[in-house]
PDB file of C-alpha atoms and ligand atoms in Angstrom:
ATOM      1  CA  UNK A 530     -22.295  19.771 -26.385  1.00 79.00           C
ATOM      2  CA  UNK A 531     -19.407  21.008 -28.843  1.00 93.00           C
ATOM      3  CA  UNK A 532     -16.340  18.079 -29.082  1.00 96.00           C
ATOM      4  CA  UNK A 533     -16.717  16.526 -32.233  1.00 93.00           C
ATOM      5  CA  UNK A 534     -13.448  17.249 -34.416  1.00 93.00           C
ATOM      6  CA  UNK A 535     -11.752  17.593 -30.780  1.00 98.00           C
ATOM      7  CA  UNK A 536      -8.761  15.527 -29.606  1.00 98.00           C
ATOM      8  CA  UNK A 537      -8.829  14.334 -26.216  1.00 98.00           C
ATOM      9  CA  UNK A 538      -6.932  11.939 -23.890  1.00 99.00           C
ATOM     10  CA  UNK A 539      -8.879   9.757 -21.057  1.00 99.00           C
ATOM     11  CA  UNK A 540      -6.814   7.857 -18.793  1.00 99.00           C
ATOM     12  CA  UNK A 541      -8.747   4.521 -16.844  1.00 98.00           C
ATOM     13  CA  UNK A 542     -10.419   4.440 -20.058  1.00 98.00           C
ATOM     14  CA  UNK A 543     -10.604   0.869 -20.817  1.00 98.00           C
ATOM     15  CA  UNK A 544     -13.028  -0.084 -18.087  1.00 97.00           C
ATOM     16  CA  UNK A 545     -16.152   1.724 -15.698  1.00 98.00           C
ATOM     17  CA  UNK A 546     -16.681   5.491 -15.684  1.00 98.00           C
ATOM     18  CA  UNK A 547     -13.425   5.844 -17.776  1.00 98.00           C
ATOM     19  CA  UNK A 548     -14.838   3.482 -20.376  1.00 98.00           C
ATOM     20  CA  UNK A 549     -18.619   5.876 -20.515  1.00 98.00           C
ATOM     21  CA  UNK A 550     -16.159   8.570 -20.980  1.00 99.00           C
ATOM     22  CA  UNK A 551     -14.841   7.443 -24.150  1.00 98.00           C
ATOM     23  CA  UNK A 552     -17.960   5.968 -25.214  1.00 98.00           C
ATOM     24  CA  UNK A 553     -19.692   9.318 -25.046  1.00 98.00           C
ATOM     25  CA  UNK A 554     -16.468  11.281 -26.634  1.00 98.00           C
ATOM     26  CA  UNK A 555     -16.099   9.617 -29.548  1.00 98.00           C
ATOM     27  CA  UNK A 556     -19.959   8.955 -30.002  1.00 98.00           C
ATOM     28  CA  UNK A 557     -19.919  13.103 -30.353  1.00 98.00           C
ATOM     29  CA  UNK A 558     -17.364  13.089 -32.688  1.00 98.00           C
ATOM     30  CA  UNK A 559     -13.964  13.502 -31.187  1.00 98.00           C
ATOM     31  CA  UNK A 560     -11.197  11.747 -31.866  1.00 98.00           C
ATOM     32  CA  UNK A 561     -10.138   9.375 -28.504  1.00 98.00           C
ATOM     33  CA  UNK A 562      -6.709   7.905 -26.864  1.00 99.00           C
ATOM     34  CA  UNK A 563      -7.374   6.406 -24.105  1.00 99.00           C
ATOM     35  CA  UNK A 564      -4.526   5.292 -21.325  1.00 98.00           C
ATOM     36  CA  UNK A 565      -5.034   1.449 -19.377  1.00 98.00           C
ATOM     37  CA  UNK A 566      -2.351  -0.045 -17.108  1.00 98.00           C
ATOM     38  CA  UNK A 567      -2.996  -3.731 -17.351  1.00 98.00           C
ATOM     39  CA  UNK A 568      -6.434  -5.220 -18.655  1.00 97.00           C
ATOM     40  CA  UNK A 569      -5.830  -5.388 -22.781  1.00 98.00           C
ATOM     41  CA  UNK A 570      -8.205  -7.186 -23.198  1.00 98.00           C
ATOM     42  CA  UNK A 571     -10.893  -4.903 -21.885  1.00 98.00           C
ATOM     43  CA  UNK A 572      -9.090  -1.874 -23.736  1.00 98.00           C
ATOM     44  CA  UNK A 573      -8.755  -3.935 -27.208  1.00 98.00           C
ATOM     45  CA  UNK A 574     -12.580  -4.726 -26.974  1.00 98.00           C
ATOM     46  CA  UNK A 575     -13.838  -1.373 -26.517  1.00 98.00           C
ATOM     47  CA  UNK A 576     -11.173  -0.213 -29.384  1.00 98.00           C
ATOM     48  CA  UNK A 577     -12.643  -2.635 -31.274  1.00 98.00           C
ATOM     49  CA  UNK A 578     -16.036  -1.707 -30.475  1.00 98.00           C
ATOM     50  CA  UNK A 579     -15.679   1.995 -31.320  1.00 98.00           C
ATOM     51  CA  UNK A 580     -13.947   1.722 -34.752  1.00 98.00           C
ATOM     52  CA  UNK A 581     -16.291  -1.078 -35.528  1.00 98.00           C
ATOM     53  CA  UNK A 582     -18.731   2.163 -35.931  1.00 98.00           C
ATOM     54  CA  UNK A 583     -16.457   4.306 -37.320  1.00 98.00           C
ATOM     55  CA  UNK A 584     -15.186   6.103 -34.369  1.00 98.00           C
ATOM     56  CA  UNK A 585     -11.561   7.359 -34.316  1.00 98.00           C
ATOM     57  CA  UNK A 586     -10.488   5.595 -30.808  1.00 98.00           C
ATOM     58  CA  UNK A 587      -7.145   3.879 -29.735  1.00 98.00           C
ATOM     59  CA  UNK A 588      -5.320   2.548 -26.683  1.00 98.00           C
ATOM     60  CA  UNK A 589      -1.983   2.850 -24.568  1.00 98.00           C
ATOM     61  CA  UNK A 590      -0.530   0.977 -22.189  1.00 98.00           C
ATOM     62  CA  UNK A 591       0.720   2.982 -19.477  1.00 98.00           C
ATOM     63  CA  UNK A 592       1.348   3.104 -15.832  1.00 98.00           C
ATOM     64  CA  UNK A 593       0.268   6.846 -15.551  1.00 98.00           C
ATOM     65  CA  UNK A 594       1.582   7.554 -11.747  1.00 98.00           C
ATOM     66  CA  UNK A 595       5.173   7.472 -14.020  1.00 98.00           C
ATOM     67  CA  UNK A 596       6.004  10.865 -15.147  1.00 98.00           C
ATOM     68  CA  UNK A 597       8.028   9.411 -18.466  1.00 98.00           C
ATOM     69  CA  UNK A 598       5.336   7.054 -19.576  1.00 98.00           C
ATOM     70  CA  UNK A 599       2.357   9.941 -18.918  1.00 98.00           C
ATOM     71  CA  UNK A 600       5.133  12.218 -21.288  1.00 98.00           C
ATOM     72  CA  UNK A 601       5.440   9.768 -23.810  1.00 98.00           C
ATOM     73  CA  UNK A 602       1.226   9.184 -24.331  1.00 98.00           C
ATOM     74  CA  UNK A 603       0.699  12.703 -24.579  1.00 98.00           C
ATOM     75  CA  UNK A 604       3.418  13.132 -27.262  1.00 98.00           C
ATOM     76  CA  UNK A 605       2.127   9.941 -28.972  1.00 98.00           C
ATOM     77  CA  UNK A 606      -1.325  11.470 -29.129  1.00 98.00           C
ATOM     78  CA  UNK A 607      -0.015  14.750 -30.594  1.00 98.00           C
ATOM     79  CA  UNK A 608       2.693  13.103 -33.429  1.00 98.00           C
ATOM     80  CA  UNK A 609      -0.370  11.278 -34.344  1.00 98.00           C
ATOM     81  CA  UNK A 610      -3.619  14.338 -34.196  1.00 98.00           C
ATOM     82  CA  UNK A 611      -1.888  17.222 -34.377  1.00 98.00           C
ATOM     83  CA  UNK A 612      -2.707  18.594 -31.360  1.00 98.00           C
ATOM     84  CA  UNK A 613      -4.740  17.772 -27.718  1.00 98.00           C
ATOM     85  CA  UNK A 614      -8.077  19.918 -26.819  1.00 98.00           C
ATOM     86  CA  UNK A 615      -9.915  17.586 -23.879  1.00 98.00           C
ATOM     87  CA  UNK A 616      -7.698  15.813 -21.475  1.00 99.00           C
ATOM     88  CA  UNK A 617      -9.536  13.797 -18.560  1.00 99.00           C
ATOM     89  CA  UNK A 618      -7.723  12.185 -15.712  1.00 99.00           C
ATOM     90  CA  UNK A 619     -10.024   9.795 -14.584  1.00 98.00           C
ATOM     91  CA  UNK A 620      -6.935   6.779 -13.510  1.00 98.00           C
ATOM     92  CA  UNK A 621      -7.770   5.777 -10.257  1.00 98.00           C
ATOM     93  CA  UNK A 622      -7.759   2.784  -7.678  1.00 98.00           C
ATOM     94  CA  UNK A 623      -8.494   2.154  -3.661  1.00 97.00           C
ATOM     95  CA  UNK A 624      -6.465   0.813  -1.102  1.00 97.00           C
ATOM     96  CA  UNK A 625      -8.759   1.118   1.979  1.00 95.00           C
ATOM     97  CA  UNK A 626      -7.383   0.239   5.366  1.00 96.00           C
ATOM     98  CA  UNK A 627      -7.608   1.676   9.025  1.00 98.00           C
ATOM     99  CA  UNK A 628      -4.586   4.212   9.287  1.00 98.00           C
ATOM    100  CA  UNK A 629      -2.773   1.617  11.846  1.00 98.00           C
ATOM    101  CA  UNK A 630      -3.171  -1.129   9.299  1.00 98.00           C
ATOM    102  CA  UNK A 631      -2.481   0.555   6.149  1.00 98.00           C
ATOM    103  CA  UNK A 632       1.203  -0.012   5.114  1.00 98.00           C
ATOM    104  CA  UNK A 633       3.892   2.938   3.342  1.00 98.00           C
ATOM    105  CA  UNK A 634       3.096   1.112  -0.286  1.00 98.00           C
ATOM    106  CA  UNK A 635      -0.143   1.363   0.489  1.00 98.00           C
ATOM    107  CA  UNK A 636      -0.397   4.999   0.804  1.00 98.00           C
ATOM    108  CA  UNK A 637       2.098   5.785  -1.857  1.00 98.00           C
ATOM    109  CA  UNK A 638       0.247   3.615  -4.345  1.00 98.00           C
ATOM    110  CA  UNK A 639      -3.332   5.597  -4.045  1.00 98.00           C
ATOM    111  CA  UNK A 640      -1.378   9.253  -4.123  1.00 98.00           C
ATOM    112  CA  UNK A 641       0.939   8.264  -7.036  1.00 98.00           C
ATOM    113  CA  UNK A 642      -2.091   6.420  -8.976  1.00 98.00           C
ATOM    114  CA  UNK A 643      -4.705   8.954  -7.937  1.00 98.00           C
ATOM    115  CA  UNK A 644      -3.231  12.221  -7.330  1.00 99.00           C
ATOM    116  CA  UNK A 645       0.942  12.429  -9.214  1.00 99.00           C
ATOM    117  CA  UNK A 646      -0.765  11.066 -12.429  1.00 99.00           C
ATOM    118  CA  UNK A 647      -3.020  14.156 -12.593  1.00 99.00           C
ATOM    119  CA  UNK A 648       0.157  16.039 -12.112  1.00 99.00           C
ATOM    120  CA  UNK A 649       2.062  14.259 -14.834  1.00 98.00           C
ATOM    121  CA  UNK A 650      -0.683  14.544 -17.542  1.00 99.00           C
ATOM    122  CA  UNK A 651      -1.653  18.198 -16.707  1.00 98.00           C
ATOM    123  CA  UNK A 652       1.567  19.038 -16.783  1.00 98.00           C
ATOM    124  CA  UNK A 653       2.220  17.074 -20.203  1.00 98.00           C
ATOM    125  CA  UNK A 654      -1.234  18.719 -21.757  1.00 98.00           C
ATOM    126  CA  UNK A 655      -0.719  22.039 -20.714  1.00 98.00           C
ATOM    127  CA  UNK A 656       2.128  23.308 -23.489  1.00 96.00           C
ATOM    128  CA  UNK A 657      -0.219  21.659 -26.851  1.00 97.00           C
ATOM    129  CA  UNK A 658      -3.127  22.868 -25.480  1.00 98.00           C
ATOM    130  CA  UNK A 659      -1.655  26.767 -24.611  1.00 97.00           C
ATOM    131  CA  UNK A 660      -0.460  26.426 -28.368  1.00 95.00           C
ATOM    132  CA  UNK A 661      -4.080  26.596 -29.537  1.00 96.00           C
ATOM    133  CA  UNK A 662      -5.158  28.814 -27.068  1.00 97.00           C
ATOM    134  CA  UNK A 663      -7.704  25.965 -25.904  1.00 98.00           C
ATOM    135  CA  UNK A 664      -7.737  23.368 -23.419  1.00 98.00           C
ATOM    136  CA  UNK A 665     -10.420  21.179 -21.266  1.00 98.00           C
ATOM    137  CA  UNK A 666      -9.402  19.213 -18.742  1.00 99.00           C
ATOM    138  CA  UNK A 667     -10.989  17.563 -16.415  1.00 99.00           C
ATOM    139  CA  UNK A 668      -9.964  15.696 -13.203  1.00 99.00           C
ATOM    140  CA  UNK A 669     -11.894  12.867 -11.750  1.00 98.00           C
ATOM    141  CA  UNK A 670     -12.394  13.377  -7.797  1.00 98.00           C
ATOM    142  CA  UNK A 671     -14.811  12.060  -5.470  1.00 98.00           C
ATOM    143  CA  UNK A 672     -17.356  12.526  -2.868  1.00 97.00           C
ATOM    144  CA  UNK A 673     -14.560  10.941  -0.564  1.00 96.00           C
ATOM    145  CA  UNK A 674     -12.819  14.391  -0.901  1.00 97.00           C
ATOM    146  CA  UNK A 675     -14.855  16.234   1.610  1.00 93.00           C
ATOM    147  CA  UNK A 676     -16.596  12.974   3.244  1.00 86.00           C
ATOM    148  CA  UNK A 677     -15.287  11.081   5.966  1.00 81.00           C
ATOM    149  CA  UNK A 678     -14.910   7.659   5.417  1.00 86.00           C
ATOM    150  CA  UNK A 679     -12.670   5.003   7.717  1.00 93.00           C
ATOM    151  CA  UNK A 680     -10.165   3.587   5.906  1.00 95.00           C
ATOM    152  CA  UNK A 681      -9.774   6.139   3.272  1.00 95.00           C
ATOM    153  CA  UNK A 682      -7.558   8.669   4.803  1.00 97.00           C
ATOM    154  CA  UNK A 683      -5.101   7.354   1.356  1.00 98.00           C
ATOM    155  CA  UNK A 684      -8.009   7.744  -1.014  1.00 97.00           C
ATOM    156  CA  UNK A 685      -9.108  10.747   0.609  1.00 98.00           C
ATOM    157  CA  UNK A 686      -6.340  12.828   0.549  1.00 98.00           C
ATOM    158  CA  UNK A 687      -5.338  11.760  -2.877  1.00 98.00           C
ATOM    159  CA  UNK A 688      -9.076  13.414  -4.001  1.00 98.00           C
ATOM    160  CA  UNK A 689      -8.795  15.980  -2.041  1.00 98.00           C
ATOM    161  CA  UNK A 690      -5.216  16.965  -3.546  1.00 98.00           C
ATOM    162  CA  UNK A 691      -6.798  17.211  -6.477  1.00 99.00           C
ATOM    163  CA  UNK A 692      -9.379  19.120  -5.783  1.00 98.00           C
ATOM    164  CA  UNK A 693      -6.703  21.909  -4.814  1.00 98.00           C
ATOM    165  CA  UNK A 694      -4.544  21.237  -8.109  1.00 99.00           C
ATOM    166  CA  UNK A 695      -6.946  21.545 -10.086  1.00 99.00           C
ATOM    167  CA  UNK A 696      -8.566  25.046  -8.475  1.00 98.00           C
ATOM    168  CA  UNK A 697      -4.223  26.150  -9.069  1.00 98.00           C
ATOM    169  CA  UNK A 698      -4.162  25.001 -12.340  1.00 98.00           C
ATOM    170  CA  UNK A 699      -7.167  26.777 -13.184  1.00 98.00           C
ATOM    171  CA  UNK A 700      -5.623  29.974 -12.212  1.00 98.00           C
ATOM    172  CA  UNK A 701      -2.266  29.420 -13.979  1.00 98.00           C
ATOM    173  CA  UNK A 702      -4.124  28.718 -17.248  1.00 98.00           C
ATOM    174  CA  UNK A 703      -7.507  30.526 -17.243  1.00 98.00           C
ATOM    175  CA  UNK A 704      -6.041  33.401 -19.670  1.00 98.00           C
ATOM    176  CA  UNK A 705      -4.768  30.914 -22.225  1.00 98.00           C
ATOM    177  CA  UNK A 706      -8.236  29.674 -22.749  1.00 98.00           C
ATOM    178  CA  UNK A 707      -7.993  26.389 -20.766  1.00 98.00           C
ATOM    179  CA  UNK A 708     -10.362  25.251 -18.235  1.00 98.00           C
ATOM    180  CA  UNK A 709      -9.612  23.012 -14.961  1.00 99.00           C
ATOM    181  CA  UNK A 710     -12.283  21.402 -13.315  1.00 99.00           C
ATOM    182  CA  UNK A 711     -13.456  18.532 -11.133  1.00 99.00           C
ATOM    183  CA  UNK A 712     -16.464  15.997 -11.154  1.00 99.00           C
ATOM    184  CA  UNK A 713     -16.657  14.315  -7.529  1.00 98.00           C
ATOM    185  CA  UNK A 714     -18.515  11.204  -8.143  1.00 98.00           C
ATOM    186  CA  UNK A 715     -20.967   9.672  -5.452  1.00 96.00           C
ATOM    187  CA  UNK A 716     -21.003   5.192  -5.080  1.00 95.00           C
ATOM    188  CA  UNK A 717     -21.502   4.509  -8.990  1.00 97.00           C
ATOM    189  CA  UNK A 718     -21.364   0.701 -10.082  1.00 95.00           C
ATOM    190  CA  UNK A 719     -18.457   0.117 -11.452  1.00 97.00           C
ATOM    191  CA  UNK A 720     -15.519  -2.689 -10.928  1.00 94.00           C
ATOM    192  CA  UNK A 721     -14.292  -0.601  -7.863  1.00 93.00           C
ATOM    193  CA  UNK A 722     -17.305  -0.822  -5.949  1.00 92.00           C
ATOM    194  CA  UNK A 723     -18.694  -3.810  -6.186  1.00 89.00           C
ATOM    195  CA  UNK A 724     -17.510  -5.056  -3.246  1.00 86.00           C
ATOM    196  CA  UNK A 725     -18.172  -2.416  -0.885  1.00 84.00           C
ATOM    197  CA  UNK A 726     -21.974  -2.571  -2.777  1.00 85.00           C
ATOM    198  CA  UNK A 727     -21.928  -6.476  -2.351  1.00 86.00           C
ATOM    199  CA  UNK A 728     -21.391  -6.262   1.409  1.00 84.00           C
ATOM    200  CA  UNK A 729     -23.655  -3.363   2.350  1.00 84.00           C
ATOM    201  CA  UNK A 730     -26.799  -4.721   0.101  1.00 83.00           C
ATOM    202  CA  UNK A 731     -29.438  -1.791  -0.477  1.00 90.00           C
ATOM    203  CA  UNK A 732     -27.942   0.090   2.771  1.00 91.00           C
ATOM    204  CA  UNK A 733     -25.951   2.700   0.302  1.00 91.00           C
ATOM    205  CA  UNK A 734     -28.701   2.822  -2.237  1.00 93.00           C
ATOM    206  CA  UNK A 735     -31.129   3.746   0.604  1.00 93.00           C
ATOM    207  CA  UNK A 736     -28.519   6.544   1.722  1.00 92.00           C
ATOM    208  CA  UNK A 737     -28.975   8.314  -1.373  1.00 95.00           C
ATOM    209  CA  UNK A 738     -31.638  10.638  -1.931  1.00 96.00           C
ATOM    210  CA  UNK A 739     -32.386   9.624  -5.556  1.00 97.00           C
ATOM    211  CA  UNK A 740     -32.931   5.882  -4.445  1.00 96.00           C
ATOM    212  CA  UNK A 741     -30.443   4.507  -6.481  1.00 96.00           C
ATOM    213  CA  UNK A 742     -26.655   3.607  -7.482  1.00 95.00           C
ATOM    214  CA  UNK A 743     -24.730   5.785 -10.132  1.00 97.00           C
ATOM    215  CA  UNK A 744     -24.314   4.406 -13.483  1.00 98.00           C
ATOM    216  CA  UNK A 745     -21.274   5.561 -15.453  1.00 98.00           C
ATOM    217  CA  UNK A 746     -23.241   7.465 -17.617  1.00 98.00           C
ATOM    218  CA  UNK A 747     -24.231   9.909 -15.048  1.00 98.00           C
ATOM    219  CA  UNK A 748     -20.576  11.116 -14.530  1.00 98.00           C
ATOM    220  CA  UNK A 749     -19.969  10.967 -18.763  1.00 98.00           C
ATOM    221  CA  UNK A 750     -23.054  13.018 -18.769  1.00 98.00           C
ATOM    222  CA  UNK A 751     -21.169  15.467 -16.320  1.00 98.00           C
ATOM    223  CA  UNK A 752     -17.658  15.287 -17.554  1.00 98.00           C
ATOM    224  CA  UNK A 753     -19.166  15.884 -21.478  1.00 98.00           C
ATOM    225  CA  UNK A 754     -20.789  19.106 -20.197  1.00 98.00           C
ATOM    226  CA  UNK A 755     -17.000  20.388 -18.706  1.00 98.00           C
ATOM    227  CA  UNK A 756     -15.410  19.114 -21.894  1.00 98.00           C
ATOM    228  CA  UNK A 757     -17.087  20.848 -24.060  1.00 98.00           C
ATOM    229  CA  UNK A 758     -16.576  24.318 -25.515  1.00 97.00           C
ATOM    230  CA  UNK A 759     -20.270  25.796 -24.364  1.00 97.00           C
ATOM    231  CA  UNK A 760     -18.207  25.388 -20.730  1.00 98.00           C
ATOM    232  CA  UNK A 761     -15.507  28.140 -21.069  1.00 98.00           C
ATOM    233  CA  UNK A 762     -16.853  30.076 -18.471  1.00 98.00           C
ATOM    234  CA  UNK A 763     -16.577  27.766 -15.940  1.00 98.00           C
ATOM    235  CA  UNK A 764     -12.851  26.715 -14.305  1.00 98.00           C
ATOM    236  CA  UNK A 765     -11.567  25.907 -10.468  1.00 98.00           C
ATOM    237  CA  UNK A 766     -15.101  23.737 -10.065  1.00 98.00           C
ATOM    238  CA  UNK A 767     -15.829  20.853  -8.376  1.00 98.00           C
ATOM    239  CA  UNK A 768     -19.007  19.279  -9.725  1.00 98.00           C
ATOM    240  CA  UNK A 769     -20.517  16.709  -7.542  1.00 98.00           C
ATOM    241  CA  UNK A 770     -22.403  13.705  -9.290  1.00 98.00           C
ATOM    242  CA  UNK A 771     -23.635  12.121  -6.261  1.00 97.00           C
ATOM    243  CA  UNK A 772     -27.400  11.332  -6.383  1.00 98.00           C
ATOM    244  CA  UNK A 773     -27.748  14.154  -3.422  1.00 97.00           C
ATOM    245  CA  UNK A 774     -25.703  11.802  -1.495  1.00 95.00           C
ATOM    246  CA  UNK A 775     -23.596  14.431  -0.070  1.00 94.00           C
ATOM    247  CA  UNK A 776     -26.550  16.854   0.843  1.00 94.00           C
ATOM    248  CA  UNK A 777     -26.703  15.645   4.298  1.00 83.00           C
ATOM    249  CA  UNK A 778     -30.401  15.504   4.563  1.00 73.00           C
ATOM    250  CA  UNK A 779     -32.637  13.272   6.166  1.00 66.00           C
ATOM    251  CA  UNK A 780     -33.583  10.900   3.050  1.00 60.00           C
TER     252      UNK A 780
HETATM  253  P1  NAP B1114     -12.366   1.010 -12.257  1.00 74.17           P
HETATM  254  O1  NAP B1114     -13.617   0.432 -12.799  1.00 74.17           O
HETATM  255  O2  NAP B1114     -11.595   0.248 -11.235  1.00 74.17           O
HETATM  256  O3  NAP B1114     -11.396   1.386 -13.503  1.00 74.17           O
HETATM  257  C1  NAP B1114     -10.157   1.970 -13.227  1.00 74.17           C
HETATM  258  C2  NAP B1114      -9.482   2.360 -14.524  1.00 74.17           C
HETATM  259  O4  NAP B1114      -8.226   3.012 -14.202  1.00 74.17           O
HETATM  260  C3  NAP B1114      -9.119   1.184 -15.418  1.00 74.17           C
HETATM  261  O5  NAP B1114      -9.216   1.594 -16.759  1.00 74.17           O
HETATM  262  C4  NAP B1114      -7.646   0.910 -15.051  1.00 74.17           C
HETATM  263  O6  NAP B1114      -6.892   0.269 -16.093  1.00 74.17           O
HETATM  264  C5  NAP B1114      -7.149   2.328 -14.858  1.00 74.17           C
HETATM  265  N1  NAP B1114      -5.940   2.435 -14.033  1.00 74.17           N
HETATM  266  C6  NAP B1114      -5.785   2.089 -12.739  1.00 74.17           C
HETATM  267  N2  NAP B1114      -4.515   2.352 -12.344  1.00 74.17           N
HETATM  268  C7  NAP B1114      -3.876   2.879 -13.422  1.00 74.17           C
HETATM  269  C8  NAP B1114      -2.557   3.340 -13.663  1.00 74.17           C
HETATM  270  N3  NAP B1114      -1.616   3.311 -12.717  1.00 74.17           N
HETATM  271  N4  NAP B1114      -2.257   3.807 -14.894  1.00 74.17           N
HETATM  272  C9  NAP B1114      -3.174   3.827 -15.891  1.00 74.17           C
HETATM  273  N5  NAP B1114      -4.440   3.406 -15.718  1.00 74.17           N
HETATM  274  C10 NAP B1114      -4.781   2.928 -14.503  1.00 74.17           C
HETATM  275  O7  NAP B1114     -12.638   2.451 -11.585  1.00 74.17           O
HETATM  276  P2  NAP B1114     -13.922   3.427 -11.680  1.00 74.17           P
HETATM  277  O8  NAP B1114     -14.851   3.054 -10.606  1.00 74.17           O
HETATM  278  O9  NAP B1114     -14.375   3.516 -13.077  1.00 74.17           O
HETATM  279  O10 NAP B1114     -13.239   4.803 -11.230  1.00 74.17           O
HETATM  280  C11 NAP B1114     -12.749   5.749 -12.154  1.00 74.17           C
HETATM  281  C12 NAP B1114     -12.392   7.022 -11.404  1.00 74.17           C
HETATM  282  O11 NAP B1114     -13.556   7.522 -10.726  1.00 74.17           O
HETATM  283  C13 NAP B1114     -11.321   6.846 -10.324  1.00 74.17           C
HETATM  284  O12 NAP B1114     -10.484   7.979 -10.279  1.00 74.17           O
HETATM  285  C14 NAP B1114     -12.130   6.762  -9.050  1.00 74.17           C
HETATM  286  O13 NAP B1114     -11.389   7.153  -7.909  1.00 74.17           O
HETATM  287  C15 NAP B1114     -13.261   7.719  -9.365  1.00 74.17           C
HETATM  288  N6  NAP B1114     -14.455   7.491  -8.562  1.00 74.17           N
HETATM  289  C16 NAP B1114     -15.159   6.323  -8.677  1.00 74.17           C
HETATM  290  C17 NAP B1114     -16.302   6.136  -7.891  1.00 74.17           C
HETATM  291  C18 NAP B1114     -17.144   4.905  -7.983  1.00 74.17           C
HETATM  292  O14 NAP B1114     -18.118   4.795  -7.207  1.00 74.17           O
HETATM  293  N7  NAP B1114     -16.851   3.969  -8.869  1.00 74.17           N
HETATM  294  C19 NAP B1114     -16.689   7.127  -6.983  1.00 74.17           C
HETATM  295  C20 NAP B1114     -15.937   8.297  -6.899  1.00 74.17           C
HETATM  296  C21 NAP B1114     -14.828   8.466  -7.684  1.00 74.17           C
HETATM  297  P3  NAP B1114      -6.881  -1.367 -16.243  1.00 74.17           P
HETATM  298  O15 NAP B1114      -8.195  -1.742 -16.850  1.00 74.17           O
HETATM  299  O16 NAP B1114      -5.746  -1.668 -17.128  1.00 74.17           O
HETATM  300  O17 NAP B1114      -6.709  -1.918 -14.863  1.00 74.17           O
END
């Protein structure tokens, strides 16, 4: 798949799918910013790591549900490459409660993480990448979108909102030679679901046709296709990653 000599942005890169992301970006040639919000030491390690082999790769702090700070990466990135071809929104966290126990902050911190932040750096991306007549961006859903899961109504709707961004977006753009797509991960082992995984022991893996967890590869694998410029034909999408978790049949 065609990136190398592309620029691209990842936010959540430092750590889980975000971090296979960058890994598999930058191990095809392009040159890689990624966005963290707190954990340096995980973001200077993988820096580290990736120029170590010669990779072009480096970090920024930001909190990207803040429109100013999601601005100010996506200028830094241009003053510094010239210009941004792949952006992937892949920032996310959970906050999963009952709807009668889940507080105000609670919701507003899984739409503003999950869902504004895809706002802020599409809407950041969008004038570089119409300058070059070529964009790829790609937004980091989830199975939870169309799946109904107690205690994720906050996590749910975020994914779900953008799922219907990005099919907008799509439209807005498709003429200026920039693609908008999703990839709707299934349970893949990563910091987020450990816990969930820990409690529920080989229950979820047994739920999954394929027999087994998701590795972070499997959605790199997915998001490198959609990044890439043998994709242009493809925009509005939602590609599920999901180990046929989703296909509802009796596994
Ligand atoms: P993770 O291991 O918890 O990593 C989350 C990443 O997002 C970290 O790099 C974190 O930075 C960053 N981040 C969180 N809040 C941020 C903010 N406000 N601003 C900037 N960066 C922020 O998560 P993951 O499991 O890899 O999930 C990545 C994406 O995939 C999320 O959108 C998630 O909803 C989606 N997804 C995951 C699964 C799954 O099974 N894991 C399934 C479906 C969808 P720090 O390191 O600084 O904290």
């Amino acid at each position: 798949m065609k990136v190398s000599e592309r620029v691209a942005l990842v936010t959540g890169g430092s750590r889980g799918i975000g971090k296979a992301i960058v890994v598999a970006l930058a191990s095809a040639g392009a040159k890689v910013a990624f966005v963290y919000q707190s954990n340096k030491d995980a973001a200077d390690q993988l820096v580290a790591e990736l120029t170590g082999k010669g990779h072009e790769v480096y970090a920024i702090q930001a909190d990207a549900s803040k429109k100013p700070e999601a601005d100010a990466a996506i200028e830094n990135v241009v003053a510094k490459w010239g210009r941004l071809d792949i952006l992937v929104n892949n920032a996310g966290i959970i906050r999963d409660k009952l709807i009668l126990a889940m507080t105000s902050e609670e919701w507003q911190q899984v739409i503003d993480t999950n869902l504004t932040s895809v706002f802020n750096f599409c809407q950041a991306a969008i004038r570089p990448m119409m300058g070059n007549r070529y964009g790829r961006i790609v937004n980091m859903s989830s199975v939870a979108a169309d799946f109904s899961n107690p205690g994720q109504a906050n996590y749910a709707a975020s994914k779900a909102g953008i799922e219907g961004f990005s099919r907008c977006l799509a439209t807005e753009y498709a003429k200026r030679g920039i693609t908008v797509n999703c990839v709707a991960p299934g349970f893949i082992e990563t910091d987020m679901t450990m816990a969930v995984v820990n409690a529920a022991g080989d229950k979820i893996k047994n739920s999954i046709p394929v027999k087994r967890l998701g590795r972070p590869e499997d959605i790199s694998n997915a998001v490198m296709f959609l990044a890439s410029e043998e994709s242009s034909y493809i925009t509005g999408q939602v590609l599920k990653v999901d180990g046929g978790l989703t296909l509802g049949g009796m596994s």
